[in-house]
XYZ file of C-alpha atoms in Angstrom:
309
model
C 0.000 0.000 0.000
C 1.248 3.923 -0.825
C -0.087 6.887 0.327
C -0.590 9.649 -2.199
C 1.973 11.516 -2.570
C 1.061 15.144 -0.713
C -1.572 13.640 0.666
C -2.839 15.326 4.397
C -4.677 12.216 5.511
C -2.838 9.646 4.066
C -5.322 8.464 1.363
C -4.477 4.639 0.480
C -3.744 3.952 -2.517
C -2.639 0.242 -4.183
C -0.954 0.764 -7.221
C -2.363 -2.493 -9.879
C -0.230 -2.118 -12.669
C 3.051 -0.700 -13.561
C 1.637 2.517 -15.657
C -2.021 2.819 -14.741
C -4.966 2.056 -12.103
C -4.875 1.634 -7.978
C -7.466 0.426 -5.736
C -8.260 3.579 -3.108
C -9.246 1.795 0.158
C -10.718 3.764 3.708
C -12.989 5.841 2.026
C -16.653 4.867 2.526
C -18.234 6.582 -0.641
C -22.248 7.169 1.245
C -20.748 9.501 3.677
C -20.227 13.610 2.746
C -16.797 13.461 2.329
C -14.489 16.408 3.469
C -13.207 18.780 0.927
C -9.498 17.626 1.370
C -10.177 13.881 1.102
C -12.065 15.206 -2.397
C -9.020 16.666 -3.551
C -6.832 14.198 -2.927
C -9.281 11.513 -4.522
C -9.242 13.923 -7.517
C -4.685 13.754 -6.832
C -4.996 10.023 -7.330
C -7.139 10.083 -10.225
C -4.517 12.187 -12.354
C -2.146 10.314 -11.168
C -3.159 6.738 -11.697
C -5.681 8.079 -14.324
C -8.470 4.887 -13.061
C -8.925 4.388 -9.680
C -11.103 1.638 -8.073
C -13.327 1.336 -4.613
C -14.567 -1.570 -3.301
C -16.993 -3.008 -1.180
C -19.277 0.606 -1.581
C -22.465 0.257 -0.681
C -24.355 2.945 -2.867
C -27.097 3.669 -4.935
C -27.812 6.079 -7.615
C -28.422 8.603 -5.669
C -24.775 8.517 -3.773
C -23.448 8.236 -6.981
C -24.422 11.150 -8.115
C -23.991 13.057 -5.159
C -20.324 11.499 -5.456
C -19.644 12.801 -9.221
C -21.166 16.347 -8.166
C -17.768 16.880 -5.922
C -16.134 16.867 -9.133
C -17.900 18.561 -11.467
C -20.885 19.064 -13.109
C -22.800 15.673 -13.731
C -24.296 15.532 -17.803
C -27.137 13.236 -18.417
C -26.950 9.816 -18.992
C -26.022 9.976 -22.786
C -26.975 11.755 -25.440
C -28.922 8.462 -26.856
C -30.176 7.759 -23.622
C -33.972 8.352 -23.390
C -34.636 5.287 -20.384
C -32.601 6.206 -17.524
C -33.749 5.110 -14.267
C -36.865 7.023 -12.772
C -35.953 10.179 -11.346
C -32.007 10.144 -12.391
C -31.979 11.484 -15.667
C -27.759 11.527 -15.078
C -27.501 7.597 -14.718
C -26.687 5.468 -17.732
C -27.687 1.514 -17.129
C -24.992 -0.893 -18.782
C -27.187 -3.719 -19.023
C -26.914 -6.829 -21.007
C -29.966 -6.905 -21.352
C -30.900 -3.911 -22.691
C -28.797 -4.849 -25.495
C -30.265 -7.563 -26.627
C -33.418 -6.035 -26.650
C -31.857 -2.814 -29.240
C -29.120 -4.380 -30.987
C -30.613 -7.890 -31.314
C -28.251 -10.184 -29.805
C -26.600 -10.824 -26.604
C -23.894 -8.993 -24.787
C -22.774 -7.300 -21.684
C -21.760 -4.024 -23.344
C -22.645 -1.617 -26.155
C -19.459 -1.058 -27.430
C -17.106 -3.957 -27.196
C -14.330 -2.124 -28.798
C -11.115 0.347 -27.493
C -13.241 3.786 -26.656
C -12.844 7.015 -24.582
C -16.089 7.594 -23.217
C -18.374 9.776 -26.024
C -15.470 11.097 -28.666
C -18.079 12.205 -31.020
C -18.926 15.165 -29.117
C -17.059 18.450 -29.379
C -16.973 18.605 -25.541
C -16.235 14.819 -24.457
C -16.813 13.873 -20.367
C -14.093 14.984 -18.197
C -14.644 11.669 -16.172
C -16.395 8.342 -15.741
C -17.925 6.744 -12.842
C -18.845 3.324 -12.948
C -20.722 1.355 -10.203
C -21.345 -2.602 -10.460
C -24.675 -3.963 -9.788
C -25.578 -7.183 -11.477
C -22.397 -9.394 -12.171
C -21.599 -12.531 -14.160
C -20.291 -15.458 -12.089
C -16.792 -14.652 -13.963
C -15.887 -13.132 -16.535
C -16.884 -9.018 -17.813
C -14.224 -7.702 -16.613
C -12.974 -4.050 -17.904
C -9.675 -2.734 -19.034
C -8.094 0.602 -19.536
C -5.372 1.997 -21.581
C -3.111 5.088 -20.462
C -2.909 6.818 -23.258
C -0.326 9.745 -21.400
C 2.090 6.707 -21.231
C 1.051 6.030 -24.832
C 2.282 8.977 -26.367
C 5.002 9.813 -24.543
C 7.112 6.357 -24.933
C 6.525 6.876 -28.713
C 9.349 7.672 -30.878
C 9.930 12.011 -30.859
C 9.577 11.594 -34.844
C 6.269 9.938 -34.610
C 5.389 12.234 -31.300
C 5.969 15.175 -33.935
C 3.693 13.594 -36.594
C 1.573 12.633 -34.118
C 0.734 16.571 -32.963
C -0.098 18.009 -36.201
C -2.863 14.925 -36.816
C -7.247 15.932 -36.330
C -9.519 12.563 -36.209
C -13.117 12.758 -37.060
C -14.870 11.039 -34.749
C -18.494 10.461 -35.039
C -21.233 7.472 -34.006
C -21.908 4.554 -35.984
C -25.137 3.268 -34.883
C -24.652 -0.670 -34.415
C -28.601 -0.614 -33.880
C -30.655 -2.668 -35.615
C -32.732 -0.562 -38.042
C -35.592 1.195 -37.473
C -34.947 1.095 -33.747
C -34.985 3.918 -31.121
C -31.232 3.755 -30.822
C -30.753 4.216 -34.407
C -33.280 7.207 -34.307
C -31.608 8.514 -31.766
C -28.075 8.762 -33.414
C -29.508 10.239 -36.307
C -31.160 12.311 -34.454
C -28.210 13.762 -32.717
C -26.022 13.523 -35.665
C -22.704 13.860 -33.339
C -19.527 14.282 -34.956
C -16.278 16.474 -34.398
C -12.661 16.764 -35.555
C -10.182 16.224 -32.383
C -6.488 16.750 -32.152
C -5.014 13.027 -31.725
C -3.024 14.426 -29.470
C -4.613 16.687 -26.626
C -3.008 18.371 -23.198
C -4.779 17.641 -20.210
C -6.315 20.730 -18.858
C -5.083 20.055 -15.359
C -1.884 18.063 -15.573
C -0.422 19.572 -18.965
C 0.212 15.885 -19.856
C -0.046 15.440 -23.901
C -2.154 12.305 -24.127
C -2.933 10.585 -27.599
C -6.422 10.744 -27.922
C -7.477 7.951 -30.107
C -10.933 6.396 -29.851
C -11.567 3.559 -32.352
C -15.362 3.066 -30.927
C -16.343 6.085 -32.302
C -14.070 6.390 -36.233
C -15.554 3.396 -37.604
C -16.927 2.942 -40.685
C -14.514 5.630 -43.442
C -11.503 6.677 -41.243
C -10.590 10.392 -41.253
C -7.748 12.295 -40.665
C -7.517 15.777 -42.415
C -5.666 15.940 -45.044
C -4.848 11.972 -45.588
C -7.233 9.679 -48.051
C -9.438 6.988 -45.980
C -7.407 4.705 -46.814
C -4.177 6.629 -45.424
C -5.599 7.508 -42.712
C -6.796 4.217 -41.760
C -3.614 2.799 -41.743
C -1.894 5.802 -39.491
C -5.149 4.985 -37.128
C -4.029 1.029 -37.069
C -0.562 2.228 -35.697
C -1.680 4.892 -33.022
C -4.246 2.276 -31.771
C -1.731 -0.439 -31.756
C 0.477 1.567 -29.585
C -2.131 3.382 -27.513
C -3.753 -0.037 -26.513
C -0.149 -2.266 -26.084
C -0.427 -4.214 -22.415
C 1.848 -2.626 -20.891
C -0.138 0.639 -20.493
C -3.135 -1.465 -19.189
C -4.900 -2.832 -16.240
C -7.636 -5.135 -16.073
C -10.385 -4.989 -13.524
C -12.582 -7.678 -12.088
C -15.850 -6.261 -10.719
C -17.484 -7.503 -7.815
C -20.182 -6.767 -6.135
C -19.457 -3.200 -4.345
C -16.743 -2.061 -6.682
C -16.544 1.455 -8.443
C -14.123 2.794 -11.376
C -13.487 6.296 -11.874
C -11.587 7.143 -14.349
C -10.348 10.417 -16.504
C -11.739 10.421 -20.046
C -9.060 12.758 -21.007
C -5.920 10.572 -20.276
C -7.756 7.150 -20.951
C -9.409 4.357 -23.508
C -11.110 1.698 -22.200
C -12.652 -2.045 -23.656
C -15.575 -4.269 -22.156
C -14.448 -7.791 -22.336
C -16.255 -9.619 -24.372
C -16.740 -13.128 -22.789
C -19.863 -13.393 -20.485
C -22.515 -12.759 -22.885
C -21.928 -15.798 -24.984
C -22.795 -17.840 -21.688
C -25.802 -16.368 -21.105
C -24.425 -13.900 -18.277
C -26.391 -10.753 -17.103
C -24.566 -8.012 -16.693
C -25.566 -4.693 -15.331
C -23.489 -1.774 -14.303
C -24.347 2.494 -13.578
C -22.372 5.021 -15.289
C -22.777 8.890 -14.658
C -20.133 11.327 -16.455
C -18.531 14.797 -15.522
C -19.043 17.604 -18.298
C -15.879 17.852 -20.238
C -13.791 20.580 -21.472
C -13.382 21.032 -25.076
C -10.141 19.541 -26.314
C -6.738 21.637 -27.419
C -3.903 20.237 -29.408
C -0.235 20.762 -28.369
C -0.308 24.038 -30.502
C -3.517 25.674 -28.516
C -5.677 24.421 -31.559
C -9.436 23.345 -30.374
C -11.511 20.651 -31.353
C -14.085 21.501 -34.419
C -17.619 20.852 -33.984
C -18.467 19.185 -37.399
C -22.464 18.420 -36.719
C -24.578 18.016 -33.042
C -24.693 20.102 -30.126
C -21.808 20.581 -27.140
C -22.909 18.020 -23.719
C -23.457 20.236 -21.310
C -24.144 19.053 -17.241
C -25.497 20.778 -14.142
């Protein structure tokens, strides 16, 4: 066990993998935590950019009251039109909700590499993620520091790297003529982002690559699709290799919260096969609009900004 480092009250903190993730223990998540154990939760998160509680025993409502110490808490999604009654900020990950509007089984939505929402001009800030219905094994959830990404890439590709803007938009994996795929057309979210952004708190330069949300003709500016799929192939490959990963097993109790801004993540797919439920709560913290190593912004190509309260 380490303490953070300037920590006052000597905040745990169990480091899980070599460049990303700890488990923060001694903090019981229903209480109204103190405004210096707040800021040194918020420490570890830039520093291990996922941390993870266990053994929490919360509802919605105490996870939303959680996420307000750190921001202003969006709505569930810009999709989402079911949230539970009287949270409009909680988005259900449930299996079986899935099956119903996509047609086939699965514990997550998007079972590819993703930072949470790309495809808006203003992406979260942060994730929280709370467990409630788990498989008997298997679904776990691994994350990708994408800080440690970019800077143990070459300087030459670093360099290249900087000058690059990624479309990112939703493809609607719904089946057609369902509400999901309504609601993406609907919304009609897309926006160019530097593939390499500065965190607006650290200064870190993370590569911000999101292959969830470029599918379907990849797009870089200035490069052909086919190009600029292949220069997307390598960034992913080296924002997702396992050394800048950890891999969580939920249990009943646990909670991730993680920074969107210095992160990917991937569902595992291997529980819905068997049959497994799997149901989790997500609420998000309203994000900042992105800015390349040269002080250029993202570009808001269609859709509105995500904006919480």
């Amino acid at each position: 066990m380490t303490t953070v480092p300037g920590s006052a009250l000597g905040l745990d903190a169990e480091p899980l993998a070599g460049y990303i993730g700890a488990t923060i223990t001694g903090v019981d998540l229903r209480e109204n935590l103190d405004d210096v154990v707040i800021a040194e939760i918020r420490q570890a998160l830039h520093q291990y950019k996922v941390i993870f509680f266990r053994d929490q025993q919360i509802g919605h409502a105490e996870q939303v009251a959680f996420a307000r110490r750190f921001g202003k808490v969006t709505p569930a999604h810009p999709h989402e039109e079911n949230p539970p009654e009287g949270f409009p900020e909680i988005l259900p990950i449930d299996s079986r909700r899935y099956e119903q509007n996509l047609g086939r089984k699965r514990t997550s939505y998007d079972n590819s590499w993703h930072t949470d929402v790309t495809a808006l001009v203003n992406p979260p800030a942060a994730s929280i993620l709370r467990s409630d219905i788990l498989p008997p094994y298997g679904g776990d959830t691994t994350w990708t520091n994408l800080v440690a990404a970019y800077e143990n890439l070459p300087k030459e590709l670093r360099d290249f790297a900087d000058t690059l803007d990624i479309k990112h938009q939703f493809n609607t994996q719904a089946t057609a003529g369902s509400q999901r795929e309504r609601k993406v057309a609907e919304a009609n979210l897309a926006a160019y982002h530097p593939a390499v952004r500065v965190h607006p708190v650290t200064g870190e330069r993370a590569l911000f690559v999101s292959p969830g949300f470029t599918r379907g003709p990849r797009e870089i500016r200035g490069f052909s699709p086919t190009q600029s799929e292949r220069i997307l192939a390598l960034l992913w490959e080296e924002a997702t290799r396992t050394e800048y990963t950890v891999r969580f097993r939920w249990q009943p109790g646990s909670v991730a919260f993680w920074d969107n801004r210095a992160t990917s993540h991937l569902a595992v797919s291997d529980a819905g096969h068997l049959g497994h439920e799997r149901v989790l709560y997500r609420v998000t913290l309203e994000g900042d609009i992105p800015r390349g190593v040269d002080g250029r912004e993202s570009e808001l190509v269609s859709g509105q900004p995500f904006y919480g309260s």
